[in-house]
């Protein structure tokens, strides 16, 4: 009995991966306000401002003056879950009274900043630098959530520092590239039901065992490196093609795994009939200290590579049509593991073996997103934008998790630019996302990808998202 409880307690823990509902997977799309307005359609083929540092470094060749662009996107996401839970002893949540809830609005609102600078050296060479967030997420369920045994709080923060260059090969063709220096920090926590409530059991029938008793948390950070390349080609005087490739970035989020002990759980009636605290060195706590020491661990994570193809066509003097598609190599993310790097108690408790503290099966697949948009200049000061995008999720129905209840979504966007004068302009972008409901049926898995234990969470997710982005551009 005790071995089953220990194994169910930790198997499947992961640190960072749950969609924020604003972009598929754990990608962040909010790198500019000017891009939001057209749903990011054609971004690798246009040079509206210094945000080309991210979208296509080759497009820096089209900027004639040094330029600084900066701003932020505010994201308002509402998420809800309706479902059921089965505890590690196979008891449904209905038998545990009011021990659990639906988790609340589990996606916190967020503000994502960005800043870019481009400096043309001459008519052929330009340099640029950008600071932005390419990946990230933050979700936080209530402490008694039905899905708490699989996900409590999940946070990923990345900051990318990108120096870039561009070179104009001819009047119609330019190339560019950059280096990605990416800092990443991740946090995961999950609730533990180590002494599951069993109605009618002489010891486990105690109502004190309803709900969760303890908590697991892992936190780590790393610095990784990648690269990107771009090409922009003026096919005709009115039509431009752009292409951008971004490499993967390999990360090892190193930090500590922690067992957070709840009060009153040090001493309890053992399922075998013995009472009192366990002796030192025996789970759930060290009887001498009442605590479990933290354990050094690592969390491997590879961010996906991607390729974007964009088209921009100047249909009239005032109207530009834009389109584009992005392939993302999400299939690189098949498993997510937490591995102990030093001896300790926590990895012994997981029951996984081979120094594994957590193992979650993802088996994501590659995705293709596409977008269409248009920009229309009303007069010398005002430019209006609109767009539509379809964003495919990398998550399969068989392996959707409470950390990543991702699903396909559609973008409806609008935006505007106001040119204050020849040096200063402002961009506004608004996006509303139509997100499909998604189904969850999650279990723990062993290292052979077989279901381990009977703990389960299943139900339906519903998500809505609205984003507002502001940006200022200063030409020098």
Short mmCIF file of C-alpha atoms in Angstrom, two decimals:
data_model
loop_
_atom_site.label_atom_id
_atom_site.label_comp_id
_atom_site.label_asym_id
_atom_site.label_seq_id
_atom_site.Cartn_x
_atom_site.Cartn_y
_atom_site.Cartn_z
CA UNK A 1 0.00 0.00 0.00
CA UNK A 2 2.75 2.45 0.95
CA UNK A 3 4.68 1.83 -2.28
CA UNK A 4 1.62 2.67 -4.36
CA UNK A 5 1.07 5.91 -2.47
CA UNK A 6 4.66 7.02 -2.91
CA UNK A 7 4.72 6.32 -6.60
CA UNK A 8 1.45 8.10 -7.24
CA UNK A 9 2.71 11.09 -5.33
CA UNK A 10 5.45 12.18 -7.74
CA UNK A 11 5.17 10.44 -11.10
CA UNK A 12 4.42 12.86 -13.92
CA UNK A 13 5.68 16.05 -12.30
CA UNK A 14 6.79 18.66 -14.83
CA UNK A 15 8.05 22.19 -14.53
CA UNK A 16 7.04 24.59 -17.23
CA UNK A 17 4.80 23.42 -19.97
CA UNK A 18 1.27 24.63 -20.15
CA UNK A 19 -0.21 26.82 -22.82
CA UNK A 20 -1.24 30.28 -21.68
CA UNK A 21 -4.12 30.08 -24.15
CA UNK A 22 -2.69 33.01 -26.10
CA UNK A 23 -0.31 30.98 -28.27
CA UNK A 24 -0.03 27.28 -29.03
CA UNK A 25 2.36 25.14 -27.04
CA UNK A 26 4.33 27.42 -24.76
CA UNK A 27 5.30 29.93 -27.44
CA UNK A 28 4.86 33.68 -26.93
CA UNK A 29 3.71 35.61 -30.03
CA UNK A 30 3.66 39.10 -28.52
CA UNK A 31 6.85 40.61 -29.92
CA UNK A 32 5.27 43.84 -31.24
CA UNK A 33 2.04 45.83 -31.40
CA UNK A 34 2.44 46.45 -35.13
CA UNK A 35 2.36 42.69 -35.71
CA UNK A 36 -0.76 42.11 -33.60
CA UNK A 37 -2.89 44.28 -35.90
CA UNK A 38 -2.49 41.93 -38.88
CA UNK A 39 -2.42 38.71 -36.79
CA UNK A 40 1.32 38.60 -37.59
CA UNK A 41 0.56 37.94 -41.26
CA UNK A 42 3.45 38.73 -43.57
CA UNK A 43 5.74 39.89 -40.76
CA UNK A 44 8.90 38.45 -42.36
CA UNK A 45 8.18 40.44 -45.55
CA UNK A 46 7.53 43.92 -44.13
CA UNK A 47 9.71 46.50 -42.40
CA UNK A 48 7.31 48.70 -40.42
CA UNK A 49 9.69 49.37 -37.52
CA UNK A 50 12.63 48.03 -35.53
CA UNK A 51 10.72 44.86 -34.52
CA UNK A 52 12.13 43.37 -37.74
CA UNK A 53 15.02 42.34 -35.47
CA UNK A 54 12.77 39.50 -34.32
CA UNK A 55 10.61 38.82 -37.38
CA UNK A 56 13.32 38.91 -40.06
CA UNK A 57 16.78 40.40 -39.49
CA UNK A 58 17.26 40.74 -43.25
CA UNK A 59 14.46 43.33 -43.30
CA UNK A 60 16.65 45.74 -41.32
CA UNK A 61 18.12 46.59 -44.72
CA UNK A 62 14.85 48.38 -45.56
CA UNK A 63 15.10 50.86 -42.66
CA UNK A 64 16.85 54.04 -43.79
CA UNK A 65 17.32 55.61 -40.35
CA UNK A 66 18.27 54.37 -36.91
CA UNK A 67 15.12 53.37 -35.06
CA UNK A 68 14.05 52.42 -31.56
CA UNK A 69 10.80 50.49 -31.00
CA UNK A 70 9.49 49.48 -27.59
CA UNK A 71 6.21 48.56 -25.95
CA UNK A 72 4.25 45.86 -24.18
CA UNK A 73 1.26 43.56 -24.54
CA UNK A 74 -1.30 43.03 -21.79
CA UNK A 75 -3.02 39.63 -21.92
CA UNK A 76 -6.32 38.94 -20.16
CA UNK A 77 -7.11 35.22 -20.11
CA UNK A 78 -10.06 33.50 -18.49
CA UNK A 79 -9.80 29.76 -17.94
CA UNK A 80 -12.15 27.26 -16.32
CA UNK A 81 -12.24 23.51 -15.75
CA UNK A 82 -15.19 21.25 -15.02
CA UNK A 83 -14.53 17.62 -14.25
CA UNK A 84 -13.86 14.89 -11.72
CA UNK A 85 -10.95 13.40 -9.81
CA UNK A 86 -10.03 9.91 -8.63
CA UNK A 87 -7.53 9.73 -5.76
CA UNK A 88 -4.55 7.30 -5.58
CA UNK A 89 -6.73 4.72 -3.81
CA UNK A 90 -9.35 4.80 -6.59
CA UNK A 91 -11.89 6.87 -4.64
CA UNK A 92 -13.83 9.49 -6.68
CA UNK A 93 -13.93 13.09 -5.53
CA UNK A 94 -17.67 12.87 -4.83
CA UNK A 95 -16.86 10.57 -1.90
CA UNK A 96 -14.51 13.14 -0.32
CA UNK A 97 -17.14 15.74 0.47
CA UNK A 98 -16.13 19.28 -0.42
CA UNK A 99 -12.38 18.62 -0.41
CA UNK A 100 -11.84 19.81 -4.01
CA UNK A 101 -12.86 22.67 -6.29
CA UNK A 102 -12.60 23.42 -10.01
CA UNK A 103 -9.31 25.31 -9.64
CA UNK A 104 -10.65 28.81 -10.24
CA UNK A 105 -9.48 31.15 -13.00
CA UNK A 106 -6.11 29.43 -13.32
CA UNK A 107 -4.39 31.64 -15.93
CA UNK A 108 -3.11 34.90 -14.39
CA UNK A 109 -3.12 38.03 -16.51
CA UNK A 110 0.29 39.03 -17.85
CA UNK A 111 2.21 41.96 -19.33
CA UNK A 112 4.93 41.14 -21.87
CA UNK A 113 7.44 43.90 -22.76
CA UNK A 114 9.75 44.18 -25.78
CA UNK A 115 12.38 46.58 -27.11
CA UNK A 116 14.38 46.74 -30.38
CA UNK A 117 17.02 48.98 -31.92
CA UNK A 118 18.26 49.10 -35.53
CA UNK A 119 21.20 51.11 -36.86
CA UNK A 120 21.91 51.24 -40.62
CA UNK A 121 25.68 51.61 -41.09
CA UNK A 122 25.37 52.40 -44.80
CA UNK A 123 23.14 51.41 -47.71
CA UNK A 124 24.26 47.76 -47.43
CA UNK A 125 24.93 46.93 -43.77
CA UNK A 126 22.75 47.31 -40.68
CA UNK A 127 23.02 46.13 -37.10
CA UNK A 128 20.28 45.60 -34.55
CA UNK A 129 19.54 44.38 -31.05
CA UNK A 130 16.37 43.10 -29.43
CA UNK A 131 15.13 42.05 -26.00
CA UNK A 132 11.90 40.05 -25.97
CA UNK A 133 10.17 36.93 -24.63
CA UNK A 134 9.98 34.07 -27.18
CA UNK A 135 8.50 31.49 -24.78
CA UNK A 136 6.66 31.60 -21.50
CA UNK A 137 3.62 30.68 -19.47
CA UNK A 138 2.11 31.07 -16.02
CA UNK A 139 -0.78 29.08 -14.60
CA UNK A 140 -1.86 28.83 -11.00
CA UNK A 141 -4.69 26.57 -9.81
CA UNK A 142 -6.29 26.87 -6.39
CA UNK A 143 -4.71 24.73 -3.67
CA UNK A 144 -7.64 22.26 -3.69
CA UNK A 145 -8.11 21.98 -7.45
CA UNK A 146 -9.42 18.74 -8.91
CA UNK A 147 -6.34 18.65 -11.14
CA UNK A 148 -3.97 19.58 -8.29
CA UNK A 149 -2.46 16.10 -8.19
CA UNK A 150 -1.08 16.79 -11.67
CA UNK A 151 -0.61 20.57 -11.71
CA UNK A 152 -0.66 23.36 -9.14
CA UNK A 153 1.47 26.31 -10.26
CA UNK A 154 3.47 26.33 -13.50
CA UNK A 155 5.66 29.21 -14.59
CA UNK A 156 8.16 29.65 -17.41
CA UNK A 157 9.90 32.96 -18.03
CA UNK A 158 12.33 33.50 -20.89
CA UNK A 159 14.25 36.61 -21.91
CA UNK A 160 16.01 36.62 -25.27
CA UNK A 161 18.88 39.00 -26.00
CA UNK A 162 19.39 39.04 -29.78
CA UNK A 163 22.18 40.91 -31.63
CA UNK A 164 21.58 40.86 -35.40
CA UNK A 165 23.03 42.02 -38.70
CA UNK A 166 21.80 42.41 -42.27
CA UNK A 167 23.54 42.75 -45.61
CA UNK A 168 21.98 43.97 -48.84
CA UNK A 169 23.20 41.65 -51.60
CA UNK A 170 21.50 43.58 -54.40
CA UNK A 171 18.76 46.13 -54.97
CA UNK A 172 16.15 43.38 -54.52
CA UNK A 173 17.76 40.87 -52.13
CA UNK A 174 19.04 41.07 -48.55
CA UNK A 175 20.12 38.51 -45.97
CA UNK A 176 20.46 38.70 -42.21
CA UNK A 177 21.12 36.71 -39.09
CA UNK A 178 21.41 36.86 -35.34
CA UNK A 179 22.39 35.08 -32.15
CA UNK A 180 19.84 34.20 -29.47
CA UNK A 181 21.09 34.43 -25.90
CA UNK A 182 18.18 33.06 -23.89
CA UNK A 183 17.74 33.12 -20.12
CA UNK A 184 15.07 30.76 -18.80
CA UNK A 185 13.55 30.28 -15.35
CA UNK A 186 10.97 27.63 -14.54
CA UNK A 187 8.81 26.72 -11.56
CA UNK A 188 6.44 23.82 -10.96
CA UNK A 189 4.40 22.72 -8.01
CA UNK A 190 1.82 19.97 -7.58
CA UNK A 191 -0.35 18.82 -4.69
CA UNK A 192 0.24 15.39 -3.14
CA UNK A 193 -2.41 13.04 -1.80
CA UNK A 194 -0.02 10.67 -0.03
CA UNK A 195 -2.57 9.37 2.46
CA UNK A 196 -5.68 8.98 0.28
CA UNK A 197 -9.07 8.94 1.92
CA UNK A 198 -10.88 5.57 1.76
CA UNK A 199 -14.46 5.59 3.12
CA UNK A 200 -15.04 2.89 5.73
CA UNK A 201 -11.36 2.02 6.14
CA UNK A 202 -10.41 1.71 9.85
CA UNK A 203 -7.55 4.20 9.48
CA UNK A 204 -7.85 5.86 6.05
CA UNK A 205 -11.55 6.55 6.61
CA UNK A 206 -10.58 9.45 8.87
CA UNK A 207 -11.96 12.61 7.28
CA UNK A 208 -8.64 14.34 8.06
CA UNK A 209 -7.31 12.48 5.01
CA UNK A 210 -9.78 14.07 2.59
CA UNK A 211 -8.02 16.24 0.04
CA UNK A 212 -4.29 16.89 -0.35
CA UNK A 213 -1.77 16.78 2.49
CA UNK A 214 1.53 17.87 0.97
CA UNK A 215 3.10 19.69 -1.94
CA UNK A 216 5.99 19.12 -4.35
CA UNK A 217 7.89 21.97 -6.00
CA UNK A 218 10.83 22.19 -8.39
CA UNK A 219 12.54 25.36 -9.60
CA UNK A 220 15.50 25.95 -11.93
CA UNK A 221 17.15 28.26 -14.45
CA UNK A 222 19.69 28.20 -17.27
CA UNK A 223 21.24 30.22 -20.08
CA UNK A 224 21.05 28.79 -23.62
CA UNK A 225 22.13 29.84 -27.09
CA UNK A 226 20.61 29.65 -30.56
CA UNK A 227 20.67 31.43 -33.89
CA UNK A 228 18.39 32.77 -36.60
CA UNK A 229 18.65 33.56 -40.30
CA UNK A 230 16.49 35.65 -42.61
CA UNK A 231 16.09 36.53 -46.27
CA UNK A 232 13.95 39.20 -47.92
CA UNK A 233 13.39 39.44 -51.67
CA UNK A 234 11.53 42.11 -53.62
CA UNK A 235 10.08 39.90 -56.34
CA UNK A 236 8.57 42.92 -58.08
CA UNK A 237 8.14 46.59 -57.23
CA UNK A 238 4.91 45.67 -55.42
CA UNK A 239 5.51 42.14 -54.06
CA UNK A 240 7.96 41.01 -51.36
CA UNK A 241 8.79 37.56 -50.00
CA UNK A 242 10.40 36.99 -46.62
CA UNK A 243 11.77 33.88 -44.94
CA UNK A 244 13.02 33.40 -41.38
CA UNK A 245 14.47 30.36 -39.61
CA UNK A 246 14.97 30.17 -35.85
CA UNK A 247 17.02 27.36 -34.30
CA UNK A 248 16.24 25.29 -31.25
CA UNK A 249 17.77 26.24 -27.89
CA UNK A 250 18.92 23.49 -25.51
CA UNK A 251 18.40 24.27 -21.83
CA UNK A 252 19.12 22.45 -18.57
CA UNK A 253 17.05 24.15 -15.88
CA UNK A 254 19.11 23.41 -12.77
CA UNK A 255 17.85 24.00 -9.27
CA UNK A 256 16.20 22.23 -6.34
CA UNK A 257 13.27 19.90 -5.86
CA UNK A 258 11.39 20.43 -2.60
CA UNK A 259 8.85 18.54 -0.56
CA UNK A 260 6.65 21.00 1.36
CA UNK A 261 5.32 19.35 4.50
CA UNK A 262 1.84 20.26 5.70
CA UNK A 263 1.26 20.75 9.41
CA UNK A 264 -0.12 17.80 11.32
CA UNK A 265 1.05 15.14 8.87
CA UNK A 266 4.28 14.19 10.62
CA UNK A 267 2.37 11.86 12.91
CA UNK A 268 -0.55 9.81 11.60
CA UNK A 269 -1.92 6.28 11.70
CA UNK A 270 0.04 4.06 9.33
CA UNK A 271 -2.08 1.94 6.91
CA UNK A 272 -0.52 -1.20 8.46
CA UNK A 273 -1.86 -0.22 11.86
CA UNK A 274 1.17 1.37 13.50
CA UNK A 275 0.77 4.86 14.92
CA UNK A 276 3.12 7.77 15.38
CA UNK A 277 5.80 9.43 13.25
CA UNK A 278 7.96 7.38 10.94
CA UNK A 279 11.60 7.04 12.12
CA UNK A 280 14.40 9.14 10.66
CA UNK A 281 15.11 8.54 6.98
CA UNK A 282 11.73 6.97 6.26
CA UNK A 283 9.10 8.77 4.18
CA UNK A 284 7.08 10.96 4.42
CA UNK A 285 9.44 12.93 6.66
CA UNK A 286 12.63 12.62 8.61
CA UNK A 287 11.26 11.82 12.05
CA UNK A 288 14.14 13.66 13.69
CA UNK A 289 13.49 16.96 11.90
CA UNK A 290 9.97 16.70 10.55
CA UNK A 291 11.27 17.72 7.11
CA UNK A 292 12.49 16.29 3.83
CA UNK A 293 15.69 17.91 2.58
CA UNK A 294 15.59 19.57 -0.84
CA UNK A 295 17.41 17.73 -3.62
CA UNK A 296 19.46 19.17 -6.49
CA UNK A 297 17.84 18.39 -9.84
CA UNK A 298 17.83 19.30 -13.51
CA UNK A 299 15.04 19.71 -16.03
CA UNK A 300 16.07 19.29 -19.70
CA UNK A 301 14.14 21.48 -22.11
CA UNK A 302 14.67 22.11 -25.82
CA UNK A 303 12.71 24.97 -27.35
CA UNK A 304 11.48 24.19 -30.89
CA UNK A 305 12.98 25.45 -34.12
CA UNK A 306 10.64 27.22 -36.53
CA UNK A 307 10.46 28.48 -40.11
CA UNK A 308 8.29 31.34 -41.37
CA UNK A 309 7.40 32.22 -44.97
CA UNK A 310 5.74 35.60 -45.58
CA UNK A 311 4.26 37.53 -48.49
CA UNK A 312 3.43 41.23 -48.73
CA UNK A 313 1.75 42.76 -51.80
CA UNK A 314 1.12 46.47 -52.31
CA UNK A 315 -2.25 46.22 -54.07
CA UNK A 316 -2.76 50.00 -54.31
CA UNK A 317 -1.01 53.09 -53.03
CA UNK A 318 -2.99 52.78 -49.79
CA UNK A 319 -3.66 49.04 -49.44
CA UNK A 320 -1.12 46.32 -48.58
CA UNK A 321 -2.14 42.64 -48.41
CA UNK A 322 -0.17 40.24 -46.23
CA UNK A 323 -0.06 36.48 -45.69
CA UNK A 324 2.22 34.01 -44.01
CA UNK A 325 2.70 30.57 -42.47
CA UNK A 326 4.93 29.24 -39.69
CA UNK A 327 6.07 25.66 -39.15
CA UNK A 328 7.12 24.81 -35.59
CA UNK A 329 9.07 21.68 -34.66
CA UNK A 330 7.08 20.82 -31.54
CA UNK A 331 7.78 17.10 -32.07
CA UNK A 332 11.12 17.70 -30.34
CA UNK A 333 9.08 17.65 -27.15
CA UNK A 334 8.26 13.98 -26.53
CA UNK A 335 8.97 13.65 -22.82
CA UNK A 336 9.54 15.95 -19.91
CA UNK A 337 11.68 14.77 -17.03
CA UNK A 338 12.96 15.93 -13.66
CA UNK A 339 16.22 14.16 -12.81
CA UNK A 340 18.11 14.25 -9.50
CA UNK A 341 21.74 15.36 -9.81
CA UNK A 342 22.75 14.57 -6.22
CA UNK A 343 21.72 11.81 -3.78
CA UNK A 344 18.64 12.50 -1.73
CA UNK A 345 15.31 11.20 -0.51
CA UNK A 346 12.92 12.75 -3.02
CA UNK A 347 13.95 10.70 -6.09
CA UNK A 348 13.77 7.51 -3.98
CA UNK A 349 10.18 8.36 -3.17
CA UNK A 350 9.07 8.73 -6.77
CA UNK A 351 9.32 5.01 -7.48
CA UNK A 352 10.49 5.73 -11.04
CA UNK A 353 14.11 4.64 -10.66
CA UNK A 354 17.25 5.81 -12.48
CA UNK A 355 17.34 9.03 -10.40
CA UNK A 356 14.08 10.27 -11.95
CA UNK A 357 11.92 12.49 -9.77
CA UNK A 358 9.26 13.11 -12.43
CA UNK A 359 8.39 11.85 -15.91
CA UNK A 360 5.56 13.08 -18.09
CA UNK A 361 4.65 11.82 -21.56
CA UNK A 362 3.86 14.63 -24.02
CA UNK A 363 4.55 13.33 -27.57
CA UNK A 364 3.71 16.64 -29.21
CA UNK A 365 3.55 16.94 -32.99
CA UNK A 366 4.76 19.60 -35.42
CA UNK A 367 2.32 22.39 -36.22
CA UNK A 368 1.54 24.77 -39.05
CA UNK A 369 -0.06 28.13 -38.31
CA UNK A 370 -1.11 30.61 -40.98
CA UNK A 371 -2.43 34.15 -41.16
CA UNK A 372 -3.81 36.73 -43.57
CA UNK A 373 -4.05 40.46 -43.02
CA UNK A 374 -4.21 43.89 -44.57
CA UNK A 375 -2.98 47.42 -43.88
CA UNK A 376 -4.80 50.47 -45.22
CA UNK A 377 -3.47 54.03 -45.04
CA UNK A 378 -6.27 56.55 -44.54
CA UNK A 379 -4.08 59.64 -44.69
CA UNK A 380 -0.54 60.72 -43.96
CA UNK A 381 -1.02 60.13 -40.22
CA UNK A 382 -3.32 57.12 -39.85
CA UNK A 383 -2.83 53.48 -40.92
CA UNK A 384 -5.43 50.80 -40.11
CA UNK A 385 -4.77 47.06 -39.81
CA UNK A 386 -6.83 43.88 -39.64
CA UNK A 387 -6.06 40.17 -39.64
CA UNK A 388 -7.09 36.57 -39.10
CA UNK A 389 -4.92 33.63 -38.02
CA UNK A 390 -5.38 29.92 -37.41
CA UNK A 391 -3.05 28.49 -34.79
CA UNK A 392 -2.77 24.70 -34.58
CA UNK A 393 -2.02 23.15 -31.19
CA UNK A 394 0.79 20.56 -30.87
CA UNK A 395 -1.00 18.55 -28.17
CA UNK A 396 -2.72 15.27 -28.99
CA UNK A 397 -6.01 14.29 -27.39
CA UNK A 398 -4.34 11.17 -25.94
CA UNK A 399 -1.68 13.10 -24.02
CA UNK A 400 -3.29 16.40 -23.06
CA UNK A 401 -2.30 17.34 -19.51
CA UNK A 402 -3.52 19.75 -16.86
CA UNK A 403 -0.30 21.67 -17.40
CA UNK A 404 -0.90 21.92 -21.15
CA UNK A 405 -4.64 21.79 -21.91
CA UNK A 406 -3.79 23.18 -25.33
CA UNK A 407 -6.10 23.17 -28.33
CA UNK A 408 -6.53 24.89 -31.70
CA UNK A 409 -7.43 28.58 -31.76
CA UNK A 410 -8.38 31.35 -34.17
CA UNK A 411 -7.23 34.97 -33.98
CA UNK A 412 -9.35 38.01 -34.86
CA UNK A 413 -7.22 41.14 -34.76
CA UNK A 414 -7.32 44.87 -35.48
CA UNK A 415 -4.85 47.68 -35.09
CA UNK A 416 -3.72 51.15 -36.07
CA UNK A 417 -0.62 53.29 -36.45
CA UNK A 418 -0.51 57.01 -35.77
CA UNK A 419 2.42 59.01 -37.19
CA UNK A 420 2.87 61.97 -34.90
CA UNK A 421 5.58 63.36 -37.16
CA UNK A 422 8.46 62.08 -39.28
CA UNK A 423 10.30 60.84 -36.19
CA UNK A 424 7.69 59.42 -33.82
CA UNK A 425 4.83 56.97 -34.34
CA UNK A 426 2.57 54.84 -32.15
CA UNK A 427 1.03 51.41 -32.75
CA UNK A 428 -2.01 49.81 -31.17
CA UNK A 429 -3.06 46.19 -31.64
CA UNK A 430 -6.01 44.24 -30.25
CA UNK A 431 -6.52 40.48 -30.55
CA UNK A 432 -9.43 38.27 -29.52
CA UNK A 433 -8.96 34.51 -29.55
CA UNK A 434 -11.63 31.93 -30.35
CA UNK A 435 -10.38 28.82 -28.52
CA UNK A 436 -11.87 25.35 -28.86
CA UNK A 437 -12.86 23.55 -25.66
CA UNK A 438 -10.50 20.69 -24.82
CA UNK A 439 -10.90 17.39 -23.00
CA UNK A 440 -8.60 16.12 -20.23
CA UNK A 441 -8.11 12.50 -19.15
CA UNK A 442 -4.79 12.42 -17.32
CA UNK A 443 -2.92 9.62 -15.54
CA UNK A 444 0.63 9.18 -14.28
CA UNK A 445 3.12 7.19 -16.38
CA UNK A 446 6.22 5.12 -15.63
CA UNK A 447 9.48 5.30 -17.61
CA UNK A 448 8.09 2.77 -20.12
CA UNK A 449 5.18 5.13 -20.86
CA UNK A 450 2.69 2.81 -19.22
CA UNK A 451 -0.10 4.12 -16.99
CA UNK A 452 1.04 3.99 -13.37
CA UNK A 453 -1.55 3.92 -10.61
CA UNK A 454 -5.20 4.91 -10.67
CA UNK A 455 -5.01 8.61 -9.80
CA UNK A 456 -6.88 10.45 -12.54
CA UNK A 457 -8.30 13.83 -13.51
CA UNK A 458 -10.75 14.24 -16.36
CA UNK A 459 -13.04 16.94 -17.61
CA UNK A 460 -13.39 19.90 -19.98
CA UNK A 461 -11.39 23.12 -20.29
CA UNK A 462 -12.84 26.39 -21.59
CA UNK A 463 -10.58 29.36 -22.37
CA UNK A 464 -10.99 32.91 -23.64
CA UNK A 465 -8.23 35.45 -24.29
CA UNK A 466 -7.96 39.13 -25.15
CA UNK A 467 -4.71 40.97 -25.79
CA UNK A 468 -3.98 44.70 -26.08
CA UNK A 469 -0.59 45.84 -27.32
CA UNK A 470 0.97 49.32 -27.41
CA UNK A 471 4.20 50.40 -29.06
CA UNK A 472 6.22 53.55 -29.67
CA UNK A 473 8.69 54.02 -32.53
CA UNK A 474 11.38 56.69 -32.57
CA UNK A 475 13.42 57.31 -35.73
CA UNK A 476 16.74 59.11 -35.28
#
